[in-house]
XYZ file of C-alpha atoms in Angstrom:
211
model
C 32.932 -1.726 61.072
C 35.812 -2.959 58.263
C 33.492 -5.888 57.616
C 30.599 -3.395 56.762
C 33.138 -0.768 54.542
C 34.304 -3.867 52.734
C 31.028 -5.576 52.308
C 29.759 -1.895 50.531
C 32.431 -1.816 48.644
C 32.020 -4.917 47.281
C 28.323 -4.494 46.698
C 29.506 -0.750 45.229
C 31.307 -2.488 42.493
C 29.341 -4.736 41.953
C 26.480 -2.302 40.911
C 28.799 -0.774 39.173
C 29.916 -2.925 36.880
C 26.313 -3.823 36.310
C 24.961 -0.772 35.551
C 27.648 -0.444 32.962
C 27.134 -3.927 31.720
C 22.812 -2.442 31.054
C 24.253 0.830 30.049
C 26.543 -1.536 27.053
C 23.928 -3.677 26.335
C 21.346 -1.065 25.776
C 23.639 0.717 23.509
C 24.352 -2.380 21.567
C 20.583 -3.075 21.027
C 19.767 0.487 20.086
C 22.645 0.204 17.327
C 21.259 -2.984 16.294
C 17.809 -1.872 15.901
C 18.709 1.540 14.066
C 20.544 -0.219 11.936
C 18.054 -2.997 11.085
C 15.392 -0.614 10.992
C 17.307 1.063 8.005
C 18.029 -2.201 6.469
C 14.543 -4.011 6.620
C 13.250 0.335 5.205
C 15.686 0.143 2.332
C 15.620 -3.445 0.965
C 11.310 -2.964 1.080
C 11.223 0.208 -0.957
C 13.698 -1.300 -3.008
C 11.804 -3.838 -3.931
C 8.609 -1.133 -4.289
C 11.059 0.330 -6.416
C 11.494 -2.527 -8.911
C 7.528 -3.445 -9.262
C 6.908 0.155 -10.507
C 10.308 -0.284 -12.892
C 8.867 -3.850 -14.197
C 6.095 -2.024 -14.746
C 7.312 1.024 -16.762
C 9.724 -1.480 -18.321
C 6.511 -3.820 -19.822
C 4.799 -0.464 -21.639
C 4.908 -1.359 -24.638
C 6.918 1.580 -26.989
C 3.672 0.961 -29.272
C 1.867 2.075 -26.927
C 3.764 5.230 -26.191
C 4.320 5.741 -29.746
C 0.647 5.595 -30.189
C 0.324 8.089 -27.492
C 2.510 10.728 -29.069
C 0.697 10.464 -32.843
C -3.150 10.102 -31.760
C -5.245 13.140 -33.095
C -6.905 12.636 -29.346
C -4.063 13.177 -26.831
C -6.926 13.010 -23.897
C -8.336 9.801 -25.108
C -5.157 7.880 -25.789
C -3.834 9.169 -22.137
C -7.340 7.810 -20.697
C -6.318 4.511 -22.479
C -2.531 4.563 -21.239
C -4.306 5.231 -17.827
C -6.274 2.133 -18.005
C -3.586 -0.139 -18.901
C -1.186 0.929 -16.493
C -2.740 1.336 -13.273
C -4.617 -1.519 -11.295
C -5.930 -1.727 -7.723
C -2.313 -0.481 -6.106
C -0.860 1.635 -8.599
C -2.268 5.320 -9.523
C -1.166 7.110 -12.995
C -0.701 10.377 -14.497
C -0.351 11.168 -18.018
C 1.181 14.559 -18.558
C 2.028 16.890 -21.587
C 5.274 18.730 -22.656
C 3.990 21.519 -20.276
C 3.708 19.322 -17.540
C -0.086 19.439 -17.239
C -2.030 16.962 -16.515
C -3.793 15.227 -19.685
C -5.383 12.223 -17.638
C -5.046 10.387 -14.504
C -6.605 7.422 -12.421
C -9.170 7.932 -10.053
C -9.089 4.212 -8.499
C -11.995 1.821 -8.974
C -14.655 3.704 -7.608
C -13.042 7.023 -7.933
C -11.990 7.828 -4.612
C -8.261 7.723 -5.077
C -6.476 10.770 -6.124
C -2.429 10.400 -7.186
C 0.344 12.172 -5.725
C 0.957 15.738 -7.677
C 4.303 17.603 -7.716
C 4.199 21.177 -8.966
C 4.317 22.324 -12.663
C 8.017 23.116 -12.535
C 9.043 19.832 -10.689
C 7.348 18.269 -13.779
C 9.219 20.450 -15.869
C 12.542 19.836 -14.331
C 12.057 16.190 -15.184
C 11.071 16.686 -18.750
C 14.203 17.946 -18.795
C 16.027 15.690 -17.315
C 14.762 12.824 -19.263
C 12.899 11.510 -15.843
C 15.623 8.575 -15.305
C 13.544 5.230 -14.450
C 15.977 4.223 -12.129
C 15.196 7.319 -9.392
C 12.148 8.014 -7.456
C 10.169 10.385 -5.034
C 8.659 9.585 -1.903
C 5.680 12.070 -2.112
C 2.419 12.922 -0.398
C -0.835 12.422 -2.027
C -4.055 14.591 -1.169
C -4.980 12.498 1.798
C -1.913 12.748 3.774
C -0.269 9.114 2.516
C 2.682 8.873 1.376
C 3.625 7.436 -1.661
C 6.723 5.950 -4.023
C 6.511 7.962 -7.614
C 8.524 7.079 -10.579
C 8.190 8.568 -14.331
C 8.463 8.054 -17.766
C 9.303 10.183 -20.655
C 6.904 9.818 -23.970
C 9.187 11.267 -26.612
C 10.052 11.091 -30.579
C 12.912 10.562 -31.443
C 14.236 14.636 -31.699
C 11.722 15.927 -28.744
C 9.753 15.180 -25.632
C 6.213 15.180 -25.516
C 5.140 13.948 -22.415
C 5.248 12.304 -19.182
C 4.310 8.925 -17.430
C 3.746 9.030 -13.509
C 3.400 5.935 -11.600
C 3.398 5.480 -7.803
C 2.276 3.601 -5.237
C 1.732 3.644 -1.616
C 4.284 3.226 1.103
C 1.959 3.220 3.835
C 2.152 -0.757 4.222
C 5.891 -0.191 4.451
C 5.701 2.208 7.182
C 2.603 0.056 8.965
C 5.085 -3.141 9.230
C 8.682 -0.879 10.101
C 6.190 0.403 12.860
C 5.382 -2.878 13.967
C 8.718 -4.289 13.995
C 9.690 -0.973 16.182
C 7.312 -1.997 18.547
C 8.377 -5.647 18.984
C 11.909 -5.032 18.882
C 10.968 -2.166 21.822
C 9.641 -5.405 23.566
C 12.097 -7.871 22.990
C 14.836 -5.275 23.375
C 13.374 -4.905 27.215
C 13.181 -8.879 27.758
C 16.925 -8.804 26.685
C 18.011 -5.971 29.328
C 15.869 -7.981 31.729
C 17.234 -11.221 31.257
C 21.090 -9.673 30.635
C 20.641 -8.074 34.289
C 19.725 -11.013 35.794
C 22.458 -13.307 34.168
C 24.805 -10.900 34.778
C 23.976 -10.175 38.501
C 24.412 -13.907 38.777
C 28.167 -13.820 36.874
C 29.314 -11.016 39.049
C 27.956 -12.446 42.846
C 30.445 -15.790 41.764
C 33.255 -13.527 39.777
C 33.545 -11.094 42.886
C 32.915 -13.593 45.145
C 36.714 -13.898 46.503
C 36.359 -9.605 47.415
C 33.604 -11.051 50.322
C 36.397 -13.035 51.810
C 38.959 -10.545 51.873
């Protein structure tokens, strides 16, 4: 009967200590991944962030200054249009009012750009619309997308507005994926750490069975 009490004992630690081993090393992945997942979202919009800078950056103030002086705002925002946006980058030109003078429609006009409201626009005509920020925004079909602006001014007044974006959904595709593996590998890991450390326990508790 002592043999039996000590033997469950034993075994009762033992399960013990491995369930809090699991219960640690789950916690310690779920940290990790959180953390990485944050990492890995942050560096990638970053860098989403700097293509659409580069890309304000490279309009040429000729260009803008052409903008603010043609007798035919509509056509030189249609032109502005055209030379900023390509296959993965939408555009909106936009007066001192913050109405829209022209935007992209993608190549065979079935893309629509991400709108804020007139007094969003507003607020960053008055604010200059600092380069360096930007909004993650929805665009008529549900996708999200990275937005950053540009003021078209003279040199005493505003008189318009840039809007570039892009989509994010590629971003979100890939953090998705790497969810999903790290889900997978995460379980491997508790797996494999069980069975190690059922091993390491049977030999490091080993002298309680002789007791």
């Amino acid at each position: 009967m002592r043999k039996i009490r000590v033997i469950f004992k034993t075994k009762s630690l033992k399960w013990q200590l491995l369930v809090r081993w699991s219960l640690m090393l789950t916690l310690l992945l779920i940290i990790m991944g959180i953390s990485q997942y944050f990492i890995t979202r942050s560096y990638l919009l970053s860098g989403k962030n700097q293509v659409l800078e580069a890309r304000l950056h490279d309009l040429d103030k000729d260009d803008l200054q052409d903008a603010k002086s043609s007798n035919n705002p509509k056509l030189k925002a249609m032109f502005l249009v055209k030379l900023i946006s390509d296959r993965n980058t939408s555009v909106v030109i936009l007066d001192k009012k913050g109405e829209i003078i022209s935007e992209s429609k993608g190549i065979n006009g079935d893309v629509t750009p991400p709108h804020l409201s007139q007094e969003e626009y507003k607020k960053l005509l008055k604010e200059s619309a600092k380069g360096e920020n930007y909004k993650i925004v929805k665009n008529p079909n549900n996708n999200r997308s990275m937005v950053k602006f540009k003021i078209i001014s003279s040199i005493s007044r505003t008189l318009g507005l840039v809007q570039i974006s892009t989509t994010v959904d590629p971003i979100n595709i890939m953090l998705l994926n790497q969810i999903y593996f790290y889900i997978m590998a995460s379980i491997i890991i508790i797996i494999l750490g069980i069975l190690i450390g059922k091993s390491v326990l049977k030999y490091t508790l080993k002298p309680l069975y002789n007791l």
